[in-house]
mmCIF file of C-alpha atoms and ligand atoms in Angstrom:
data_model
loop_
_atom_site.group_PDB
_atom_site.id
_atom_site.type_symbol
_atom_site.label_atom_id
_atom_site.label_comp_id
_atom_site.label_asym_id
_atom_site.label_seq_id
_atom_site.Cartn_x
_atom_site.Cartn_y
_atom_site.Cartn_z
ATOM 1 C CA LEU A 69 -0.185 -0.543 -0.212
ATOM 2 C CA ASP A 70 2.843 2.606 0.909
ATOM 3 C CA ARG A 71 4.869 1.185 -1.693
ATOM 4 C CA GLN A 72 5.603 3.439 -5.127
ATOM 5 C CA PRO A 73 6.532 1.510 -8.409
ATOM 6 C CA PHE A 74 9.777 2.927 -9.442
ATOM 7 C CA HIS A 75 9.243 2.009 -13.216
ATOM 8 C CA GLY A 76 7.332 3.382 -15.467
ATOM 9 C CA PRO A 77 6.142 5.657 -18.822
ATOM 10 C CA HIS A 78 6.720 8.729 -15.969
ATOM 11 C CA GLN A 79 8.403 9.052 -13.637
ATOM 12 C CA ALA A 80 7.097 8.628 -9.530
ATOM 13 C CA GLY A 81 7.175 12.116 -7.766
ATOM 14 C CA ILE A 82 5.318 14.296 -10.158
ATOM 15 C CA VAL A 83 1.305 12.798 -10.442
ATOM 16 C CA THR A 84 2.081 10.879 -7.235
ATOM 17 C CA PRO A 85 0.395 11.478 -4.033
ATOM 18 C CA GLN A 86 2.126 14.467 -1.792
ATOM 19 C CA PRO A 87 3.340 12.158 1.827
ATOM 20 C CA ALA A 88 3.899 14.693 4.391
ATOM 21 C CA ALA A 89 8.582 14.587 4.025
ATOM 22 C CA ALA A 90 9.819 15.932 1.210
ATOM 23 C CA LEU A 91 14.199 16.935 0.145
ATOM 24 C CA VAL A 92 15.501 18.184 -2.478
ATOM 25 C CA VAL A 93 19.058 18.175 -2.929
ATOM 26 C CA ALA A 94 21.486 19.559 -6.053
ATOM 27 C CA LEU A 95 24.263 18.377 -7.321
ATOM 28 C CA ASP A 96 26.813 19.173 -10.007
ATOM 29 C CA VAL A 97 27.894 16.303 -11.547
ATOM 30 C CA LEU A 98 32.089 14.970 -11.527
ATOM 31 C CA ALA A 99 32.166 12.453 -14.020
ATOM 32 C CA GLU A 100 34.462 13.145 -16.514
ATOM 33 C CA ASP A 101 33.379 12.323 -19.448
ATOM 34 C CA ARG A 102 30.230 10.593 -21.569
ATOM 35 C CA GLY A 103 30.392 7.113 -20.384
ATOM 36 C CA GLU A 104 31.117 8.388 -16.991
ATOM 37 C CA LEU A 105 27.825 9.700 -16.644
ATOM 38 C CA ALA A 106 26.311 6.802 -18.304
ATOM 39 C CA THR A 107 27.234 4.776 -15.199
ATOM 40 C CA LEU A 108 26.477 7.849 -12.674
ATOM 41 C CA LEU A 109 22.564 7.478 -14.066
ATOM 42 C CA ARG A 110 22.882 3.524 -13.871
ATOM 43 C CA LEU A 111 23.996 3.758 -10.813
ATOM 44 C CA LEU A 112 21.276 5.793 -9.439
ATOM 45 C CA THR A 113 18.668 4.646 -11.118
ATOM 46 C CA GLU A 114 20.343 0.855 -8.854
ATOM 47 C CA ARG A 115 19.768 2.501 -5.548
ATOM 48 C CA LEU A 116 16.855 4.586 -5.976
ATOM 49 C CA ALA A 117 14.502 1.514 -7.793
ATOM 50 C CA PHE A 118 16.024 -0.653 -4.578
ATOM 51 C CA LEU A 119 14.955 2.218 -2.646
ATOM 52 C CA ALA A 120 11.437 2.623 -3.633
ATOM 53 C CA GLU A 121 11.497 -0.927 -3.580
ATOM 54 C CA GLY A 122 13.074 -1.153 0.358
ATOM 55 C CA GLY A 123 13.572 -4.271 1.341
ATOM 56 C CA PRO A 124 16.871 -5.995 3.678
ATOM 57 C CA VAL A 125 20.216 -4.137 3.442
ATOM 58 C CA PRO A 126 23.421 -6.619 2.874
ATOM 59 C CA PRO A 127 24.997 -8.095 6.012
ATOM 60 C CA LEU A 128 26.833 -6.864 7.868
ATOM 61 C CA ASP A 129 30.676 -7.359 7.904
ATOM 62 C CA PRO A 130 32.968 -6.471 10.926
ATOM 63 C CA ARG A 131 35.968 -5.825 8.427
ATOM 64 C CA LEU A 132 34.755 -2.998 6.584
ATOM 65 C CA PRO A 133 31.851 -0.232 6.469
ATOM 66 C CA PRO A 134 28.525 -1.046 6.734
ATOM 67 C CA ALA A 135 26.350 -2.029 3.679
ATOM 68 C CA ASP A 136 24.038 0.846 4.186
ATOM 69 C CA SER A 137 23.510 4.028 6.608
ATOM 70 C CA GLY A 138 21.391 2.006 9.829
ATOM 71 C CA ILE A 139 19.265 4.605 9.742
ATOM 72 C CA LEU A 140 16.436 3.332 9.200
ATOM 73 C CA GLY A 141 17.472 -0.804 11.015
ATOM 74 C CA PRO A 142 18.061 -3.800 8.444
ATOM 75 C CA GLN A 143 15.168 -3.284 6.720
ATOM 76 C CA VAL A 144 14.300 -0.553 4.055
ATOM 77 C CA LEU A 145 10.342 -0.067 3.960
ATOM 78 C CA PRO A 146 8.569 1.364 0.910
ATOM 79 C CA ASP A 147 7.651 4.548 3.144
ATOM 80 C CA ASN A 148 5.418 6.486 0.090
ATOM 81 C CA PHE A 149 8.852 6.790 -0.899
ATOM 82 C CA THR A 150 9.526 8.278 -4.671
ATOM 83 C CA ALA A 151 12.716 9.677 -5.814
ATOM 84 C CA THR A 152 12.091 11.948 -8.906
ATOM 85 C CA LEU A 153 15.472 12.817 -11.038
ATOM 86 C CA SER A 154 15.386 15.535 -13.278
ATOM 87 C CA VAL A 155 18.879 17.671 -15.183
ATOM 88 C CA GLY A 156 19.844 21.675 -15.485
ATOM 89 C CA ALA A 157 20.759 23.477 -18.131
ATOM 90 C CA SER A 158 24.970 23.253 -16.911
ATOM 91 C CA LEU A 159 24.088 19.539 -17.440
ATOM 92 C CA PHE A 160 23.947 20.322 -21.583
ATOM 93 C CA ASP A 161 27.224 22.771 -21.627
ATOM 94 C CA ASP A 162 30.442 21.498 -24.059
ATOM 95 C CA ARG A 163 31.316 18.075 -20.964
ATOM 96 C CA TYR A 164 28.939 16.294 -22.359
ATOM 97 C CA GLY A 165 28.701 16.958 -25.920
ATOM 98 C CA LEU A 166 25.169 17.513 -24.701
ATOM 99 C CA ALA A 167 24.755 20.710 -26.276
ATOM 100 C CA GLY A 168 21.631 19.518 -29.025
ATOM 101 C CA ALA A 169 19.514 17.312 -26.525
ATOM 102 C CA LYS A 170 19.106 20.219 -24.313
ATOM 103 C CA PRO A 171 15.027 20.586 -23.918
ATOM 104 C CA ARG A 172 14.101 23.714 -26.176
ATOM 105 C CA HIS A 173 13.067 25.636 -22.502
ATOM 106 C CA LEU A 174 15.770 24.929 -19.794
ATOM 107 C CA ARG A 175 17.992 27.003 -18.845
ATOM 108 C CA PRO A 176 19.245 28.798 -15.745
ATOM 109 C CA MET A 177 16.548 29.882 -13.430
ATOM 110 C CA ASP A 178 15.478 33.544 -14.218
ATOM 111 C CA ARG A 179 15.745 36.009 -11.881
ATOM 112 C CA PHE A 180 12.480 37.975 -11.927
ATOM 113 C CA PRO A 181 11.771 41.469 -9.692
ATOM 114 C CA ASN A 182 11.318 40.186 -6.029
ATOM 115 C CA ASP A 183 13.634 38.048 -6.188
ATOM 116 C CA SER A 184 17.015 37.888 -4.279
ATOM 117 C CA LEU A 185 18.293 34.846 -5.286
ATOM 118 C CA ASP A 186 21.376 34.231 -3.102
ATOM 119 C CA GLY A 187 24.278 32.015 -5.367
ATOM 120 C CA LYS A 188 24.887 29.152 -3.433
ATOM 121 C CA LEU A 189 21.262 27.960 -3.674
ATOM 122 C CA CYS A 190 20.463 27.895 -7.250
ATOM 123 C CA HIS A 191 20.927 25.490 -9.663
ATOM 124 C CA GLY A 192 22.732 22.384 -10.429
ATOM 125 C CA ASP A 193 23.151 19.990 -12.793
ATOM 126 C CA LEU A 194 20.896 17.150 -10.815
ATOM 127 C CA LEU A 195 18.318 17.873 -9.314
ATOM 128 C CA LEU A 196 16.872 14.743 -6.540
ATOM 129 C CA GLN A 197 13.557 16.062 -6.075
ATOM 130 C CA PHE A 198 12.497 13.450 -2.835
ATOM 131 C CA CYS A 199 9.045 12.738 -0.871
ATOM 132 C CA ALA A 200 8.265 10.132 1.511
ATOM 133 C CA ASN A 201 5.846 9.511 4.790
ATOM 134 C CA THR A 202 8.914 10.620 7.672
ATOM 135 C CA ALA A 203 12.094 12.619 7.469
ATOM 136 C CA GLU A 204 14.039 9.897 8.814
ATOM 137 C CA THR A 205 13.149 7.639 4.577
ATOM 138 C CA ASN A 206 14.482 11.134 2.227
ATOM 139 C CA LEU A 207 17.578 10.968 4.598
ATOM 140 C CA HIS A 208 18.851 7.371 4.504
ATOM 141 C CA ALA A 209 17.800 8.060 1.284
ATOM 142 C CA LEU A 210 19.811 10.706 0.772
ATOM 143 C CA ARG A 211 23.707 8.610 2.490
ATOM 144 C CA ASP A 212 22.345 6.000 -0.008
ATOM 145 C CA VAL A 213 23.683 8.218 -2.894
ATOM 146 C CA ILE A 214 26.212 9.956 -1.983
ATOM 147 C CA ARG A 215 27.542 6.833 -0.328
ATOM 148 C CA HIS A 216 27.026 4.933 -3.790
ATOM 149 C CA THR A 217 28.173 7.906 -6.407
ATOM 150 C CA PRO A 218 31.847 8.871 -4.885
ATOM 151 C CA GLY A 219 34.161 10.592 -7.722
ATOM 152 C CA LEU A 220 30.759 10.766 -9.537
ATOM 153 C CA VAL A 221 28.679 13.586 -8.232
ATOM 154 C CA SER A 222 28.733 17.529 -5.641
ATOM 155 C CA PRO A 223 25.310 18.698 -3.525
ATOM 156 C CA ARG A 224 25.765 21.822 -4.277
ATOM 157 C CA TRP A 225 22.234 22.520 -2.013
ATOM 158 C CA LYS A 226 19.196 20.960 0.042
ATOM 159 C CA ARG A 227 15.968 21.693 1.375
ATOM 160 C CA GLU A 228 13.603 19.596 3.635
ATOM 161 C CA GLY A 229 10.401 20.018 3.362
ATOM 162 C CA MET A 230 6.997 18.978 5.355
ATOM 163 C CA LEU A 231 3.859 18.829 5.063
ATOM 164 C CA PRO A 232 0.780 18.556 7.512
ATOM 165 C CA PRO A 233 1.945 14.993 8.140
ATOM 166 C CA GLN A 234 -2.522 13.887 8.774
ATOM 167 C CA VAL A 235 -2.907 12.718 5.528
ATOM 168 C CA VAL A 236 -1.080 11.447 2.092
ATOM 169 C CA LYS A 237 -1.903 14.768 -0.243
ATOM 170 C CA ARG A 238 -3.302 14.477 -3.122
ATOM 171 C CA PRO A 239 -2.402 16.905 -5.917
ATOM 172 C CA GLY A 240 -5.224 18.807 -6.517
ATOM 173 C CA LYS A 241 -8.031 17.138 -4.253
ATOM 174 C CA ASP A 242 -6.572 17.456 -0.575
ATOM 175 C CA THR A 243 -5.031 20.669 0.906
ATOM 176 C CA VAL A 244 -2.960 21.705 3.812
ATOM 177 C CA ARG A 245 -2.047 24.676 5.000
ATOM 178 C CA ASN A 246 0.983 26.851 3.959
ATOM 179 C CA PHE A 247 3.811 28.355 6.681
ATOM 180 C CA LEU A 248 0.915 31.954 6.314
ATOM 181 C CA GLY A 249 -1.854 29.701 7.291
ATOM 182 C CA PHE A 250 -3.996 29.781 4.732
ATOM 183 C CA LYS A 251 -4.542 25.952 2.658
ATOM 184 C CA ASP A 252 -2.919 25.536 -0.094
ATOM 185 C CA GLY A 253 -3.335 23.191 -3.185
ATOM 186 C CA THR A 254 -7.175 24.503 -3.372
ATOM 187 C CA ALA A 255 -7.335 25.438 -6.951
ATOM 188 C CA ASN A 256 -4.387 23.394 -7.726
ATOM 189 C CA LEU A 257 -4.184 20.608 -11.106
ATOM 190 C CA ASP A 258 -6.001 17.187 -10.397
ATOM 191 C CA ALA A 259 -3.028 14.883 -11.026
ATOM 192 C CA SER A 260 -5.678 12.121 -11.761
ATOM 193 C CA ASP A 261 -7.163 13.689 -14.137
ATOM 194 C CA ALA A 262 -4.530 11.948 -17.009
ATOM 195 C CA ASP A 263 -6.118 13.555 -20.530
ATOM 196 C CA LEU A 264 -5.324 17.435 -18.080
ATOM 197 C CA MET A 265 -1.582 15.519 -17.116
ATOM 198 C CA ARG A 266 -1.834 14.707 -21.057
ATOM 199 C CA ARG A 267 -1.750 18.258 -21.980
ATOM 200 C CA GLN A 268 -0.989 20.300 -19.290
ATOM 201 C CA VAL A 269 2.107 17.942 -17.300
ATOM 202 C CA TRP A 270 3.984 15.373 -19.754
ATOM 203 C CA VAL A 271 5.881 16.500 -23.049
ATOM 204 C CA PRO A 272 4.279 14.463 -25.788
ATOM 205 C CA PRO A 273 5.704 12.157 -28.412
ATOM 206 C CA GLY A 274 6.765 14.459 -31.694
ATOM 207 C CA GLY A 275 6.347 17.561 -30.316
ATOM 208 C CA PRO A 276 8.780 20.768 -30.271
ATOM 209 C CA GLU A 277 10.844 19.197 -27.977
ATOM 210 C CA PRO A 278 13.912 16.695 -28.488
ATOM 211 C CA ALA A 279 12.408 12.658 -28.986
ATOM 212 C CA TRP A 280 14.361 11.538 -25.423
ATOM 213 C CA ALA A 281 12.198 14.132 -23.199
ATOM 214 C CA ALA A 282 9.153 12.247 -24.905
ATOM 215 C CA GLY A 283 7.110 11.348 -21.236
ATOM 216 C CA GLY A 284 9.541 14.048 -19.141
ATOM 217 C CA SER A 285 8.275 17.024 -17.080
ATOM 218 C CA TYR A 286 9.674 20.985 -16.253
ATOM 219 C CA GLN A 287 9.992 21.259 -13.232
ATOM 220 C CA VAL A 288 10.918 25.181 -11.197
ATOM 221 C CA VAL A 289 12.177 24.459 -7.838
ATOM 222 C CA ARG A 290 11.338 27.960 -5.715
ATOM 223 C CA ILE A 291 12.249 28.172 -1.876
ATOM 224 C CA ILE A 292 10.156 31.396 -1.159
ATOM 225 C CA ARG A 293 11.234 33.171 2.124
ATOM 226 C CA ASN A 294 8.375 34.651 4.139
ATOM 227 C CA PHE A 295 8.272 37.008 5.983
ATOM 228 C CA VAL A 296 6.122 35.303 8.496
ATOM 229 C CA GLU A 297 6.968 38.561 11.866
ATOM 230 C CA ARG A 298 5.309 40.519 10.034
ATOM 231 C CA TRP A 299 2.936 38.614 8.832
ATOM 232 C CA ASP A 300 1.400 37.898 11.838
ATOM 233 C CA ARG A 301 0.880 41.251 11.866
ATOM 234 C CA THR A 302 -1.240 42.159 9.068
ATOM 235 C CA PRO A 303 -5.466 42.446 9.881
ATOM 236 C CA LEU A 304 -7.035 38.655 8.734
ATOM 237 C CA ARG A 305 -8.566 40.818 6.186
ATOM 238 C CA GLU A 306 -5.811 42.196 4.034
ATOM 239 C CA GLN A 307 -4.527 38.742 4.806
ATOM 240 C CA GLU A 308 -7.246 37.089 2.517
ATOM 241 C CA ARG A 309 -7.426 40.520 0.102
ATOM 242 C CA ILE A 310 -4.132 39.269 -0.310
ATOM 243 C CA VAL A 311 -4.712 36.510 -0.894
ATOM 244 C CA GLY A 312 -8.751 36.377 -2.458
ATOM 245 C CA ARG A 313 -9.502 33.507 0.051
ATOM 246 C CA HIS A 314 -10.550 33.339 3.526
ATOM 247 C CA LYS A 315 -8.441 31.516 5.726
ATOM 248 C CA ASP A 316 -10.352 29.604 8.172
ATOM 249 C CA SER A 317 -12.856 27.421 5.264
ATOM 250 C CA GLY A 318 -10.294 28.665 2.232
ATOM 251 C CA ALA A 319 -13.409 29.399 -0.066
ATOM 252 C CA PRO A 320 -13.101 31.789 -2.212
ATOM 253 C CA LEU A 321 -14.019 36.052 -0.685
ATOM 254 C CA GLY A 322 -17.019 35.825 -0.907
ATOM 255 C CA GLU A 323 -17.467 32.298 -0.393
ATOM 256 C CA THR A 324 -18.389 30.429 1.664
ATOM 257 C CA ALA A 325 -17.580 26.375 0.099
ATOM 258 C CA GLU A 326 -12.958 25.564 -0.530
ATOM 259 C CA HIS A 327 -14.053 24.772 -3.912
ATOM 260 C CA ALA A 328 -16.657 27.330 -4.639
ATOM 261 C CA LEU A 329 -14.919 29.196 -8.218
ATOM 262 C CA PRO A 330 -14.252 32.015 -7.689
ATOM 263 C CA ASP A 331 -16.675 34.183 -10.927
ATOM 264 C CA TYR A 332 -14.184 36.413 -11.929
ATOM 265 C CA ALA A 333 -16.599 37.725 -15.017
ATOM 266 C CA SER A 334 -18.857 38.228 -12.195
ATOM 267 C CA ASP A 335 -16.496 41.023 -9.837
ATOM 268 C CA PRO A 336 -15.029 43.165 -13.061
ATOM 269 C CA ALA A 337 -13.967 45.496 -11.603
ATOM 270 C CA GLY A 338 -12.513 43.292 -8.470
ATOM 271 C CA SER A 339 -14.939 44.361 -5.389
ATOM 272 C CA ARG A 340 -15.161 40.730 -4.411
ATOM 273 C CA THR A 341 -11.731 39.500 -5.149
ATOM 274 C CA PRO A 342 -9.548 42.702 -5.590
ATOM 275 C CA MET A 343 -7.306 42.655 -8.919
ATOM 276 C CA ASP A 344 -3.745 42.001 -7.512
ATOM 277 C CA ALA A 345 -5.405 38.233 -5.332
ATOM 278 C CA HIS A 346 -2.603 36.168 -5.410
ATOM 279 C CA ILE A 347 -5.284 34.109 -7.013
ATOM 280 C CA ARG A 348 -6.746 36.421 -9.214
ATOM 281 C CA LEU A 349 -3.765 36.680 -10.372
ATOM 282 C CA ALA A 350 -2.166 33.394 -10.264
ATOM 283 C CA ASN A 351 -5.103 31.867 -12.832
ATOM 284 C CA PRO A 352 -8.015 35.031 -13.797
ATOM 285 C CA ARG A 353 -9.475 32.124 -15.712
ATOM 286 C CA ARG A 354 -10.634 32.972 -18.448
ATOM 287 C CA PRO A 355 -9.745 31.092 -21.829
ATOM 288 C CA ASP A 356 -6.963 33.088 -23.002
ATOM 289 C CA THR A 357 -4.645 31.190 -19.837
ATOM 290 C CA ALA A 358 -6.273 27.921 -19.937
ATOM 291 C CA ALA A 359 -2.183 27.875 -21.229
ATOM 292 C CA SER A 360 -0.476 28.778 -17.847
ATOM 293 C CA LEU A 361 -2.647 25.909 -15.906
ATOM 294 C CA ILE A 362 0.451 24.400 -13.897
ATOM 295 C CA LEU A 363 0.774 21.156 -11.450
ATOM 296 C CA ARG A 364 1.865 22.602 -7.818
ATOM 297 C CA ARG A 365 3.513 19.989 -5.894
ATOM 298 C CA GLY A 366 5.200 22.407 -2.826
ATOM 299 C CA TYR A 367 6.114 21.694 0.912
ATOM 300 C CA ASN A 368 7.294 23.841 3.430
ATOM 301 C CA TYR A 369 10.066 24.796 4.678
ATOM 302 C CA SER A 370 11.603 26.019 8.169
ATOM 303 C CA ALA A 371 15.589 26.594 8.585
ATOM 304 C CA GLY A 372 17.366 28.281 11.540
ATOM 305 C CA ILE A 373 17.333 32.297 12.107
ATOM 306 C CA THR A 374 18.748 34.609 10.102
ATOM 307 C CA ALA A 375 21.511 37.303 10.822
ATOM 308 C CA SER A 376 18.694 39.709 11.628
ATOM 309 C CA GLY A 377 17.761 37.256 13.657
ATOM 310 C CA GLN A 378 14.015 36.720 12.026
ATOM 311 C CA LEU A 379 12.370 32.888 11.836
ATOM 312 C CA ASP A 380 13.783 31.541 8.337
ATOM 313 C CA MET A 381 10.731 29.261 7.117
ATOM 314 C CA GLY A 382 8.566 29.570 3.743
ATOM 315 C CA LEU A 383 7.679 27.465 0.761
ATOM 316 C CA LEU A 384 9.015 24.670 -0.801
ATOM 317 C CA PHE A 385 8.266 25.621 -4.049
ATOM 318 C CA ILE A 386 7.657 22.726 -6.817
ATOM 319 C CA CYS A 387 5.836 23.140 -9.551
ATOM 320 C CA TYR A 388 5.688 20.646 -13.464
ATOM 321 C CA GLN A 389 4.884 21.819 -16.794
ATOM 322 C CA SER A 390 5.249 20.555 -19.615
ATOM 323 C CA ASP A 391 5.710 24.181 -21.523
ATOM 324 C CA LEU A 392 8.051 26.198 -18.777
ATOM 325 C CA ASP A 393 7.602 29.490 -20.495
ATOM 326 C CA ALA A 394 3.208 29.401 -21.323
ATOM 327 C CA GLY A 395 3.565 27.934 -17.293
ATOM 328 C CA PHE A 396 5.659 28.711 -14.228
ATOM 329 C CA VAL A 397 6.914 31.640 -16.103
ATOM 330 C CA THR A 398 3.462 33.264 -17.647
ATOM 331 C CA VAL A 399 2.145 32.166 -14.357
ATOM 332 C CA GLN A 400 5.080 34.944 -12.349
ATOM 333 C CA ASN A 401 4.980 37.045 -14.272
ATOM 334 C CA ARG A 402 1.915 37.884 -13.744
ATOM 335 C CA LEU A 403 2.362 37.234 -10.291
ATOM 336 C CA ASN A 404 5.226 40.111 -10.708
ATOM 337 C CA GLY A 405 4.454 43.565 -7.972
ATOM 338 C CA GLU A 406 1.587 41.691 -6.725
ATOM 339 C CA PRO A 407 0.922 42.495 -2.429
ATOM 340 C CA LEU A 408 2.425 39.834 -1.246
ATOM 341 C CA GLU A 409 5.595 40.499 -2.339
ATOM 342 C CA GLU A 410 5.929 42.892 0.330
ATOM 343 C CA TYR A 411 5.286 38.702 2.449
ATOM 344 C CA ILE A 412 7.859 36.991 0.856
ATOM 345 C CA LYS A 413 11.136 36.306 -0.942
ATOM 346 C CA PRO A 414 12.294 33.674 -3.362
ATOM 347 C CA VAL A 415 16.246 33.307 -2.066
ATOM 348 C CA GLY A 416 16.405 29.841 -4.470
ATOM 349 C CA GLY A 417 15.890 27.015 -6.543
ATOM 350 C CA GLY A 418 15.991 26.157 -10.264
ATOM 351 C CA TYR A 419 14.880 25.121 -13.403
ATOM 352 C CA PHE A 420 14.901 21.339 -14.112
ATOM 353 C CA TYR A 421 13.897 19.094 -17.184
ATOM 354 C CA ALA A 422 12.577 15.640 -14.630
ATOM 355 C CA LEU A 423 13.249 12.746 -17.166
ATOM 356 C CA PRO A 424 10.957 10.422 -18.829
ATOM 357 C CA GLY A 425 10.287 7.128 -16.125
ATOM 358 C CA VAL A 426 12.392 3.653 -16.548
ATOM 359 C CA PRO A 427 9.318 1.636 -18.717
ATOM 360 C CA GLU A 428 11.480 -1.972 -17.724
ATOM 361 C CA PRO A 429 13.667 -2.820 -15.404
ATOM 362 C CA ASN A 430 16.678 -2.990 -17.238
ATOM 363 C CA GLY A 431 16.507 0.441 -18.107
ATOM 364 C CA PHE A 432 17.750 3.251 -16.822
ATOM 365 C CA LEU A 433 17.354 6.828 -16.187
ATOM 366 C CA GLY A 434 18.611 9.617 -18.755
ATOM 367 C CA GLN A 435 18.827 5.664 -21.399
ATOM 368 C CA SER A 436 17.105 7.669 -24.411
ATOM 369 C CA LEU A 437 18.931 10.922 -23.709
ATOM 370 C CA LEU A 438 22.536 8.815 -23.566
HETATM 371 C C1 LIG B 184 -3.135 29.647 -5.446
HETATM 372 C C2 LIG B 184 -0.286 30.358 -1.995
HETATM 373 C C3 LIG B 184 3.740 31.491 -4.482
HETATM 374 C C4 LIG B 184 0.641 29.563 -7.935
HETATM 375 C C5 LIG B 184 -2.585 29.761 -3.881
HETATM 376 C C6 LIG B 184 -3.330 30.249 -1.803
HETATM 377 C C7 LIG B 184 -2.726 30.185 -2.229
HETATM 378 C C8 LIG B 184 -1.237 30.352 -2.203
HETATM 379 C C9 LIG B 184 -2.840 30.054 0.235
HETATM 380 C C10 LIG B 184 -4.965 29.588 -2.244
HETATM 381 C C11 LIG B 184 -4.749 28.366 -2.905
HETATM 382 C C12 LIG B 184 -4.514 27.219 -3.928
HETATM 383 O O1 LIG B 184 -5.453 26.894 -4.814
HETATM 384 O O2 LIG B 184 -3.920 26.762 -4.147
HETATM 385 C C13 LIG B 184 1.504 30.321 -2.247
HETATM 386 C C14 LIG B 184 2.376 31.128 -1.199
HETATM 387 C C15 LIG B 184 3.200 31.926 -1.817
HETATM 388 C C16 LIG B 184 2.801 31.303 -3.659
HETATM 389 C C17 LIG B 184 2.717 31.579 0.448
HETATM 390 C C18 LIG B 184 4.736 32.049 -2.189
HETATM 391 C C19 LIG B 184 5.138 31.677 -0.619
HETATM 392 C C20 LIG B 184 3.323 31.185 -5.701
HETATM 393 C C21 LIG B 184 4.184 31.213 -7.020
HETATM 394 C C22 LIG B 184 3.261 30.411 -8.199
HETATM 395 C C23 LIG B 184 2.241 30.600 -7.566
HETATM 396 C C24 LIG B 184 5.332 31.296 -6.816
HETATM 397 C C25 LIG B 184 3.586 30.159 -9.710
HETATM 398 C C26 LIG B 184 4.340 31.166 -10.218
HETATM 399 C C27 LIG B 184 -0.536 29.986 -7.672
HETATM 400 C C28 LIG B 184 -1.592 29.671 -8.412
HETATM 401 C C29 LIG B 184 -2.680 29.374 -7.688
HETATM 402 C C30 LIG B 184 -2.638 29.292 -6.601
HETATM 403 C C31 LIG B 184 -1.387 28.476 -10.031
HETATM 404 C C32 LIG B 184 -4.464 28.813 -8.091
HETATM 405 C C33 LIG B 184 -4.181 29.862 -7.874
HETATM 406 C C34 LIG B 184 -6.191 29.178 -8.589
HETATM 407 O O3 LIG B 184 -5.955 29.054 -9.035
HETATM 408 O O4 LIG B 184 -7.471 30.156 -8.456
HETATM 409 N N1 LIG B 184 -1.403 30.080 -3.519
HETATM 410 N N2 LIG B 184 1.335 31.147 -3.263
HETATM 411 N N3 LIG B 184 2.053 30.476 -6.122
HETATM 412 N N4 LIG B 184 -0.960 30.251 -6.507
HETATM 413 FE FE1 LIG B 184 0.356 30.326 -5.468
#
C-alpha cells in the first residue's frame, strides 16, 4: 500500500500522492566523460529503484564499513518513497557533448523583480526530489545515493520540506496549510486526471521538444522565504485580500465552500476579489490563460534563524509543466508586483527537466538522452 512503483512511462513523484516529507538536493556532476555520466545514471537508477521497493540491507561484515547507513535499521521499508531525477541546463554545456539535446526551454532560472537569489542555493547539473512519509526515509536515501556515487557527484544545495502529516496529500484533491496559515492547493490541478496531465504536465512525443524528452516534464523549484513575523502582524482582512481566499475555510472571497469557483466575470472591477489578489493574478480563469495551468507540488520549510534574527521559513515551491514558458514563467510574470511580495522573498531554486520514466527493469534514467 505504501509502495510507489519505480518503473513506468513517467517518473514517480510528479502526479503521485504527496506524503508528509520532502527533500530536494542539487548535485553537480563530476563525471569525466559521457561514459562516466552513463555509469552515474545507471548507479542512481539502481539505488533509487531499490529505495522505492525496499528490502533487507546487505549483511554486516565487521571488517568493512557497513553497506548501509543503518538509520532505518536492517530493513528498508518503502514508506511511500519516490525519487524524481531532473537535469539542469548546465548538464548540456560542452562537457558531455549534449548541447544539441537540451530541452528547448531549459536555461538557468530567470531572475524575477522580487527575487534575491543566493547563488549557493541555485541551479545544479542534477536535481533529486525525494518524497516519503518520514524525513528519515529521505535522509537515508540521500546518504545511500552519496555513498554509492563517490567521485561522480558533488552536492550543491539541499532543502527539506514538510506538510502537516495527517494526510498523504493527493495533488489537487486534499489541501493542507502553508506557513502563512492559508490552505494551499485548493485550486491545484487534479493530478489523477490523466487527460489534463497529458495536456499540461507531460511532454508529448512528436512535439517541439527533442524526441528523447517525451514523457518528461519541466520542473521549477523556488525557495521562497516568508516574512512570517510581518505576516503575523497583518490584519486578517488584509491577509485575505492579498491571497483572495478566506483564511479559515479556504473559500474564495465572498463564498463559504472551499472548492467554490471564484466568479471573476461578475466582479470585473475587483470589488469582491481584488484584481491583484494572488489567486486572481495566478489564474485569471479566462480562456486565453488556460495554457498557463501548472501542477504545483510544494512543501513548507523551516530552516533556522537569519543573520538579522528572523525565522527562516517559507515555501519550497515546486511545479511541473510541459512548457516552462507557457506555464511557470507566464504565471510568475503575472504575479510580479503582487501585494504578497511584501511578505515573500524567493532566495533560491532552479529550472530543471524531469527525465522520462524507466519503463523496463533493465533500463536506466536518462537512457534516451545518452
Ligand atoms: C494559489 C500561496 C507562490 C501559483 C495559492 C493559494 C495560496 C497560495 C494560499 C490559494 C489556494 C490554492 O489554490 O492553492 C502562495 C504562497 C506563495 C505562493 C504563500 C509564496 C510563498 C506561488 C508561485 C506561483 C503560484 C511562485 C507560480 C508562479 C499559484 C497558482 C494558484 C495559487 C497557480 C492557483 C490559483 C487558482 O487556480 O485559483 N497560492 N503561493 N503561487 N498559487 Fe500560490
